[in-house]
Short mmCIF file of C-alpha atoms in Angstrom, two decimals:
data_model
loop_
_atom_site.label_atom_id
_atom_site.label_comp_id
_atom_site.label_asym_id
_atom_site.label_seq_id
_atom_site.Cartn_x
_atom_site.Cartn_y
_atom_site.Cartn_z
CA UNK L 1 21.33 36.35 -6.18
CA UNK L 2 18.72 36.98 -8.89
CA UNK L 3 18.09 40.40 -7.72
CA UNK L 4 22.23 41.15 -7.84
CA UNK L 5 22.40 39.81 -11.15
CA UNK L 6 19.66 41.77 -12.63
CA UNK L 7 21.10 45.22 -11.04
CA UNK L 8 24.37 44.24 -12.81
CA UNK L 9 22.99 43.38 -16.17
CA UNK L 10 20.62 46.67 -15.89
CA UNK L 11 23.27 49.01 -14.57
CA UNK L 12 20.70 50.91 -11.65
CA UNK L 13 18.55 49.72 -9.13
CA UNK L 14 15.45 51.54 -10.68
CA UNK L 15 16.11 49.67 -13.83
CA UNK L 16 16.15 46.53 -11.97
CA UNK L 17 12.79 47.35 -9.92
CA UNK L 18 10.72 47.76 -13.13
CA UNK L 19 12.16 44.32 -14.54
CA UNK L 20 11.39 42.80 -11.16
CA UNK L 21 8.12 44.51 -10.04
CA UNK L 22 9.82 45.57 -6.79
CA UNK L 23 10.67 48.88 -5.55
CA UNK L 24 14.26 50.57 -5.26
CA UNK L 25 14.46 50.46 -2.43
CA UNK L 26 13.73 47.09 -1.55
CA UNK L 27 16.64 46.23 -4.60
CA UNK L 28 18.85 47.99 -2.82
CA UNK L 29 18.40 46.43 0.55
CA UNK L 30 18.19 43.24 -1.05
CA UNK L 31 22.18 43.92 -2.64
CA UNK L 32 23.13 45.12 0.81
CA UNK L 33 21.79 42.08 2.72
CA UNK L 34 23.87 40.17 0.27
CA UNK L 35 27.04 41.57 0.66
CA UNK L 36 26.46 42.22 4.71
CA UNK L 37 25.77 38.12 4.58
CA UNK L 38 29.30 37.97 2.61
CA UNK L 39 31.40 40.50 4.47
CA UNK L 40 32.38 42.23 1.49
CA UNK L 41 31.42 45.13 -1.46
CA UNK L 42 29.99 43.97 -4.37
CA UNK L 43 29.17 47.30 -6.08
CA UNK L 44 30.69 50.30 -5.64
CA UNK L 45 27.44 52.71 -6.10
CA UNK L 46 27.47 56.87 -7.08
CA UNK L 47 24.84 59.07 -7.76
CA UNK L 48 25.53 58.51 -11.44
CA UNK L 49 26.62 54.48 -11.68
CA UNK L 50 26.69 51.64 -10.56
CA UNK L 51 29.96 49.24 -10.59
CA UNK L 52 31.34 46.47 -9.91
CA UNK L 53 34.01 45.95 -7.24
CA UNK L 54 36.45 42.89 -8.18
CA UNK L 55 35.08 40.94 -5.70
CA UNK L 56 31.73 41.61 -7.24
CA UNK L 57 32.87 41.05 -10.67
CA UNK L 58 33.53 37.10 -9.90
CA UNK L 59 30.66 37.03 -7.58
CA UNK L 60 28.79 37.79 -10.47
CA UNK L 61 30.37 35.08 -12.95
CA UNK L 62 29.61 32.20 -10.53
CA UNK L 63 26.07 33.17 -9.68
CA UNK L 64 25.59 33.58 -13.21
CA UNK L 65 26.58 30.12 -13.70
CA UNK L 66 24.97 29.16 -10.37
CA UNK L 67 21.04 30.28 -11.79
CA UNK L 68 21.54 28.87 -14.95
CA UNK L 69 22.27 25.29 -13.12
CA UNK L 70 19.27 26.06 -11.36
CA UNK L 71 17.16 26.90 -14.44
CA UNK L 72 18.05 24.00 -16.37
CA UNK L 73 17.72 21.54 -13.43
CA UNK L 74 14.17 23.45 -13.17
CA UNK L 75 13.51 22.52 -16.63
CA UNK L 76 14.53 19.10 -16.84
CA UNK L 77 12.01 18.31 -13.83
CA UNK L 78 9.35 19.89 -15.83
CA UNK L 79 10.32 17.90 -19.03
CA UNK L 80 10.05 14.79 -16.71
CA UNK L 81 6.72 16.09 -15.24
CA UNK L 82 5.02 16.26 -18.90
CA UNK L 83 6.60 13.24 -20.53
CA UNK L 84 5.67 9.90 -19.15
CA UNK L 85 9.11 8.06 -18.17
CA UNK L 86 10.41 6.05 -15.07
CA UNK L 87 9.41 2.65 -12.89
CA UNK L 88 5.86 2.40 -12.72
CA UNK L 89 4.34 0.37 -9.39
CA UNK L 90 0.32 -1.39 -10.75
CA UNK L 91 -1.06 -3.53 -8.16
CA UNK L 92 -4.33 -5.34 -9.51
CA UNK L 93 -6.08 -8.75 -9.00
CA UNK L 94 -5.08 -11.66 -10.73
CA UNK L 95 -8.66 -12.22 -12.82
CA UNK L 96 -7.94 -8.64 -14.43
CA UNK L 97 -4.24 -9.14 -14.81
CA UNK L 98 -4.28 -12.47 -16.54
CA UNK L 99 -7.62 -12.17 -18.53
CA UNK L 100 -7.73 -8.21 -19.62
CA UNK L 101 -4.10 -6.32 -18.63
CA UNK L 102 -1.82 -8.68 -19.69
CA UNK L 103 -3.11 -9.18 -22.92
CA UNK L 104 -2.73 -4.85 -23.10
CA UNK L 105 0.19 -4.23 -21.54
CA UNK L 106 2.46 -4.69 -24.50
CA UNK L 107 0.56 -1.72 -26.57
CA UNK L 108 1.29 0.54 -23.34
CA UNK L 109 4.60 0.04 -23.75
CA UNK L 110 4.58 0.44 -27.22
CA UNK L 111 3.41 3.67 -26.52
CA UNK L 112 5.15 5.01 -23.63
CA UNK L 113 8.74 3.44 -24.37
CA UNK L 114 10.45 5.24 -21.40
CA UNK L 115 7.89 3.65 -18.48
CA UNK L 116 9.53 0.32 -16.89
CA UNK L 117 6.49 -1.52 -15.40
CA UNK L 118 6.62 -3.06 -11.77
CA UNK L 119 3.26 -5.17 -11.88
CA UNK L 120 2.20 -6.75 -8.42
CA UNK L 121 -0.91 -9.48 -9.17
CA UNK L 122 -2.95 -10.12 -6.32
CA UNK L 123 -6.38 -10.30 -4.55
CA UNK L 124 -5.32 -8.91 -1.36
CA UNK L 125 -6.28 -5.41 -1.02
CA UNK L 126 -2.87 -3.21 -0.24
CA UNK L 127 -2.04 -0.16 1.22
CA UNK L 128 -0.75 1.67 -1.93
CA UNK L 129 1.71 3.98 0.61
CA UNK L 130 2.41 1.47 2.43
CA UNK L 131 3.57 -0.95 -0.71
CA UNK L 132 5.04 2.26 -2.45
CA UNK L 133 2.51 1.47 -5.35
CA UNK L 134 1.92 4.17 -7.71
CA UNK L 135 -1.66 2.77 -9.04
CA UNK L 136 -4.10 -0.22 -8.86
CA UNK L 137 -6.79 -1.69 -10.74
CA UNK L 138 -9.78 -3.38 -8.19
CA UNK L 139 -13.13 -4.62 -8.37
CA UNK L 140 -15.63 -3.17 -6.32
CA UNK L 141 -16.54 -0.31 -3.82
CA UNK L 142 -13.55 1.61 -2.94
CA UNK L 143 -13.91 3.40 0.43
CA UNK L 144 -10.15 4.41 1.17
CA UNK L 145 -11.08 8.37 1.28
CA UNK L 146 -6.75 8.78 1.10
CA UNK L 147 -7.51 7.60 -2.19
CA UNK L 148 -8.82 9.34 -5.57
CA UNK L 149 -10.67 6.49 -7.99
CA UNK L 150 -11.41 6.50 -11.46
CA UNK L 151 -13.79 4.24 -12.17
CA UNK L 152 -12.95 2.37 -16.11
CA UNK L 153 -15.93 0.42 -16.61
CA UNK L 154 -18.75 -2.55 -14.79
CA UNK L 155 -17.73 -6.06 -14.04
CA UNK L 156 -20.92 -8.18 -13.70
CA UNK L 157 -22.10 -11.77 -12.90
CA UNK L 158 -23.27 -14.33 -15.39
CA UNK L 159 -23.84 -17.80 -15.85
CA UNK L 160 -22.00 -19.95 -18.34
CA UNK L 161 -21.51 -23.39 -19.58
CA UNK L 162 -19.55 -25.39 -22.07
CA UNK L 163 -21.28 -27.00 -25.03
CA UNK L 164 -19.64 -30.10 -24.12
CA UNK L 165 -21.94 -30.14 -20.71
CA UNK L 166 -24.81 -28.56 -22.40
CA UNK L 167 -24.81 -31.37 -25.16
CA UNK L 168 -24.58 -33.90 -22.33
CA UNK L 169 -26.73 -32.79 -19.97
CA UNK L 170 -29.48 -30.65 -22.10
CA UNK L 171 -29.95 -26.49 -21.45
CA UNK L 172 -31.57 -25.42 -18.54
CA UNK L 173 -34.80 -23.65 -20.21
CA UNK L 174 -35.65 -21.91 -16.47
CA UNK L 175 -34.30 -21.23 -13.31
CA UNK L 176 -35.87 -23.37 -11.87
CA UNK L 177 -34.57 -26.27 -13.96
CA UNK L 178 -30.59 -25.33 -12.61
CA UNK L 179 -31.66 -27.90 -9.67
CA UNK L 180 -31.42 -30.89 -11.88
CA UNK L 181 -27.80 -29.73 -13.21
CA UNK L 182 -24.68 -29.48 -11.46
CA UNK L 183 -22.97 -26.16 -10.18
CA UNK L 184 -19.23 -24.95 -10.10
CA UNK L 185 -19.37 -22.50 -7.09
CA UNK L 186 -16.01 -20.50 -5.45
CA UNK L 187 -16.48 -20.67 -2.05
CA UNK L 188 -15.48 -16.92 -1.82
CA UNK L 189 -18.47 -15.40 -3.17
CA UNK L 190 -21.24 -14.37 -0.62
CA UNK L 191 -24.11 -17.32 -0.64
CA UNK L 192 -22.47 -19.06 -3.39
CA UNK L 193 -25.23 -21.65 -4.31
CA UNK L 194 -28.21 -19.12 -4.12
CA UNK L 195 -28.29 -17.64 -7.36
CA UNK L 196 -30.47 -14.30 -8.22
CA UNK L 197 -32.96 -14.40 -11.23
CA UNK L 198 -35.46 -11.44 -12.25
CA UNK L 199 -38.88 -12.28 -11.06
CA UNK L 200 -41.57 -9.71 -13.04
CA UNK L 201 -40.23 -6.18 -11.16
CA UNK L 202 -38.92 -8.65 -8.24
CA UNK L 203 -35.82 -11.02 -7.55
CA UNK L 204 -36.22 -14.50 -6.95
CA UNK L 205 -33.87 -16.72 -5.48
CA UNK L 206 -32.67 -20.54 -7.02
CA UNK L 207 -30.73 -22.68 -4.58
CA UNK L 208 -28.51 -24.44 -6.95
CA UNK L 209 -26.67 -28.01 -6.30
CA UNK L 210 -23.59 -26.94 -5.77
CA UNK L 211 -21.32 -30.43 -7.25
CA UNK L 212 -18.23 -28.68 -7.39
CA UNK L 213 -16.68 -25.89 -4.64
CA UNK L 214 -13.42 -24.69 -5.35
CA UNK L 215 -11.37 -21.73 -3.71
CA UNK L 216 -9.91 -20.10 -6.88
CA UNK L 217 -11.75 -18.59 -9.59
CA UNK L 218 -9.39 -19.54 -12.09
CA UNK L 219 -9.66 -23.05 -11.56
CA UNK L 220 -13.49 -22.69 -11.02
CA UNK L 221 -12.98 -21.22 -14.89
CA UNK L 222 -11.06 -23.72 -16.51
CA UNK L 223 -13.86 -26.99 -14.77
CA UNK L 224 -16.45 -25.30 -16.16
CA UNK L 225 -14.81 -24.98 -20.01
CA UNK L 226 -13.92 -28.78 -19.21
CA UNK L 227 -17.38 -29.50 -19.08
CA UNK L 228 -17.81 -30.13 -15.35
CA UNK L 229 -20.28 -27.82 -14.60
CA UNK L 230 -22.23 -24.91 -14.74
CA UNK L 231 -20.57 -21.78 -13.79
CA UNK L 232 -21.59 -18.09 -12.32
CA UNK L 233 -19.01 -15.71 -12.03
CA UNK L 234 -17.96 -12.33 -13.13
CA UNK L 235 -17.85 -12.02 -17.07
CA UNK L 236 -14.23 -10.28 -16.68
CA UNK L 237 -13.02 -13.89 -16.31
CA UNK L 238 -14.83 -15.57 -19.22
CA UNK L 239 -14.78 -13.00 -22.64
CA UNK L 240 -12.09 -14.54 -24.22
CA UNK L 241 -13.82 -18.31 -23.69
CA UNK L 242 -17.11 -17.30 -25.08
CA UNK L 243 -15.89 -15.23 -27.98
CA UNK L 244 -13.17 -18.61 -28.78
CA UNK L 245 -17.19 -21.09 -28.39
CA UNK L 246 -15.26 -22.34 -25.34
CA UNK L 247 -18.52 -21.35 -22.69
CA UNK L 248 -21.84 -20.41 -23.81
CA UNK L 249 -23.97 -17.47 -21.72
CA UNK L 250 -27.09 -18.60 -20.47
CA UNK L 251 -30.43 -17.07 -18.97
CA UNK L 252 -29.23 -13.43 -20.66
CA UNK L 253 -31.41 -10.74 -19.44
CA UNK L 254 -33.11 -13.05 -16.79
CA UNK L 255 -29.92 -13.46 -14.26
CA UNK L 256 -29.15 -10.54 -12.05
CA UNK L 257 -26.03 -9.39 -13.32
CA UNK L 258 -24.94 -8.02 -9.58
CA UNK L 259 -22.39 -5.13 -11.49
CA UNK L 260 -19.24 -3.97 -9.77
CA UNK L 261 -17.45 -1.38 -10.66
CA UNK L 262 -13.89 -2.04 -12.14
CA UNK L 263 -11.56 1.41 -10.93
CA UNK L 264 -8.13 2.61 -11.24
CA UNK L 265 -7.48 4.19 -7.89
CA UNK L 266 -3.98 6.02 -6.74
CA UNK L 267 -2.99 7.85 -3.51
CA UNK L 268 -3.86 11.68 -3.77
CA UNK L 269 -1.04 13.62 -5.47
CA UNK L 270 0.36 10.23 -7.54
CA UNK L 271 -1.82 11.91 -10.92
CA UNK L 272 0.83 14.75 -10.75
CA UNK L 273 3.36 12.03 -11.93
CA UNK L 274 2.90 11.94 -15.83
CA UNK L 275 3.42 8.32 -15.99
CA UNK L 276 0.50 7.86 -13.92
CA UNK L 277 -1.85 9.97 -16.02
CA UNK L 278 -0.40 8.21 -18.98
CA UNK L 279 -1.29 4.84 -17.00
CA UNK L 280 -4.77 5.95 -15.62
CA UNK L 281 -5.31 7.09 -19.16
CA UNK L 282 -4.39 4.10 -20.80
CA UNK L 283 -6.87 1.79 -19.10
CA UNK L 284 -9.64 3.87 -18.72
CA UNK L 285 -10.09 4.11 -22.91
CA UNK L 286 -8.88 0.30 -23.15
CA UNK L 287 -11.41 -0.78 -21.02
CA UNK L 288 -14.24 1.34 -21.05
CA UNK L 289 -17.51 0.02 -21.59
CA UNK L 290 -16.29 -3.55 -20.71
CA UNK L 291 -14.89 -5.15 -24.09
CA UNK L 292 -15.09 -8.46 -21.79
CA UNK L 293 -18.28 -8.37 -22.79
CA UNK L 294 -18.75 -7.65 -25.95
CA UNK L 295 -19.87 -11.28 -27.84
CA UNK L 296 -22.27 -11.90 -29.67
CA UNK L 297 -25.83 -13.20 -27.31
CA UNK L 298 -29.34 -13.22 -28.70
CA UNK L 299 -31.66 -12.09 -25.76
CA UNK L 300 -34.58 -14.08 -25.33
CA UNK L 301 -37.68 -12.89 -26.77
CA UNK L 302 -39.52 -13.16 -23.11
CA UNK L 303 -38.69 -13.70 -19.66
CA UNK L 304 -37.22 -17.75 -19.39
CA UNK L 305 -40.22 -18.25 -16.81
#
């Protein structure tokens, strides 16, 4: 239909062939495909002209109309690939939702008015296809090779108290003193009451008394800025609390900080989709170089052995 069109507006096939980078003679087989495929002349053709039969004439009007539906529908799917618009699926866990993309997610939108957010919290790991999810955020090794992962920044361990129990019970000065005080533990976490502390170039291992087990790291969270306990967990959960005085970091430099990496992952193809670049985009600079952490901690002089 393009080729027809061109012949008609260029009055030969030659003319047509140089527009086209094509030969005449594959022009002209093109036109008479066409009108073999129809049953009917289009052109009427003589050594000096080309013209165009009647039938031709609105054959030509309605595939005129015809490509330019086609190129604007064309460039409206372009438009939508380069500008960042349409339902967006985020799965992530709930102690990055509630204590880091929540508190963003307004700003995103500020910015990108046209994306409608569909946010799915939870700590199960999901089959993005599966769950028709466009992108999540997770913590820890991703292995899913059907996925492509960004990484945005380290989540790592750290142990915390409030003042309230520090005033009350006095501040562990060692490791080794974290036997005498009482532990908040989640029950999830791999050898919960054996706690890693740097040992010269070494590790060394405390066995804490674990007072408290819960099953939720939120609620683990909120005993220890009651005062119940002393808490290790990752310092995702726990930025806002120490910058507000809530929990105080302690052994800084001396606990093993056990990092995991924080990533935006989505299934190969999704970063096509400019809402998920946007998205992708968005956290990555947000979140980069963990602004969870970022309070104000003066490392100890020497090791607390």
């Amino acid at each position: 239909m393009r080729v027809f069109v061109r012949v008609v507006e260029r009055g030969s096939f030659s003319a047509a062939a140089e527009d086209l980078a094509m030969t005449p003679s594959a022009i002209s087989k093109l036109v008479s495909r066409l009108e073999d495929r129809l049953g009917i002349r289009l052109l009427h053709r003589t050594t000096r002209r080309l013209a165009l039969t009647p039938e031709g004439e609105t054959y030509h009007l309605r595939a005129q109309e015809i490509l330019s539906a086609i190129d604007d529908a064309e460039a409206e799917v372009a438009r939508l690939g380069t500008t960042p618009r349409g339902r967006l699926r985020v799965n992530t866990g709930t102690a990055f939702a509630l204590h880091e993309l929540v508190a963003a997610l307004p700003d995103f939108i500020a910015r990108y008015p046209e994306i409608e957010i569909d946010l799915s919290v939870t700590d199960r790991v999901v089959d993005l296809l599966s769950e028709n999810a466009d992108v999540a955020i997770r913590t820890g090794l991703v292995t899913d090779p059907s996925l492509v992962a960004r990484k945005i920044a380290d989540a790592e361990r750290g142990i915390f108290a409030a003042p309230a129990y520090l005033d009350r019970r006095g501040t562990p000065a060692t490791p080794d003193e974290l036997a005498r005080h009482d532990a908040i533990v989640v029950n999830s976490v791999p050898a919960v009451n054996r706690w890693p502390f740097r040992d010269g170039d070494g590790v060394r291992i405390v066995e804490v008394n674990n007072k408290i087990v819960v099953d939720d790291a939120e609620v683990a969270l909120r005993l220890a800025i009651a005062g119940a306990g002393i808490l290790r967990v990752s310092d995702m959960l726990v930025g806002e609390a120490v910058r507000r005085g809530l929990l105080v970091p302690l052994f800084v430099g001396v606990s093993v900080s056990e990092p995991l990496p924080v990533t935006a992952v989505y299934p190969q193809g999704r970063h096509r989709m400019a809402k998920v670049r946007a998205f992708v985009d968005f956290v990555v600079d947000r979140f980069k170089g963990a602004p969870w952490r970022q309070w104000d901690v003066r490392l100890p002089e020497k090791d607390a052995w």
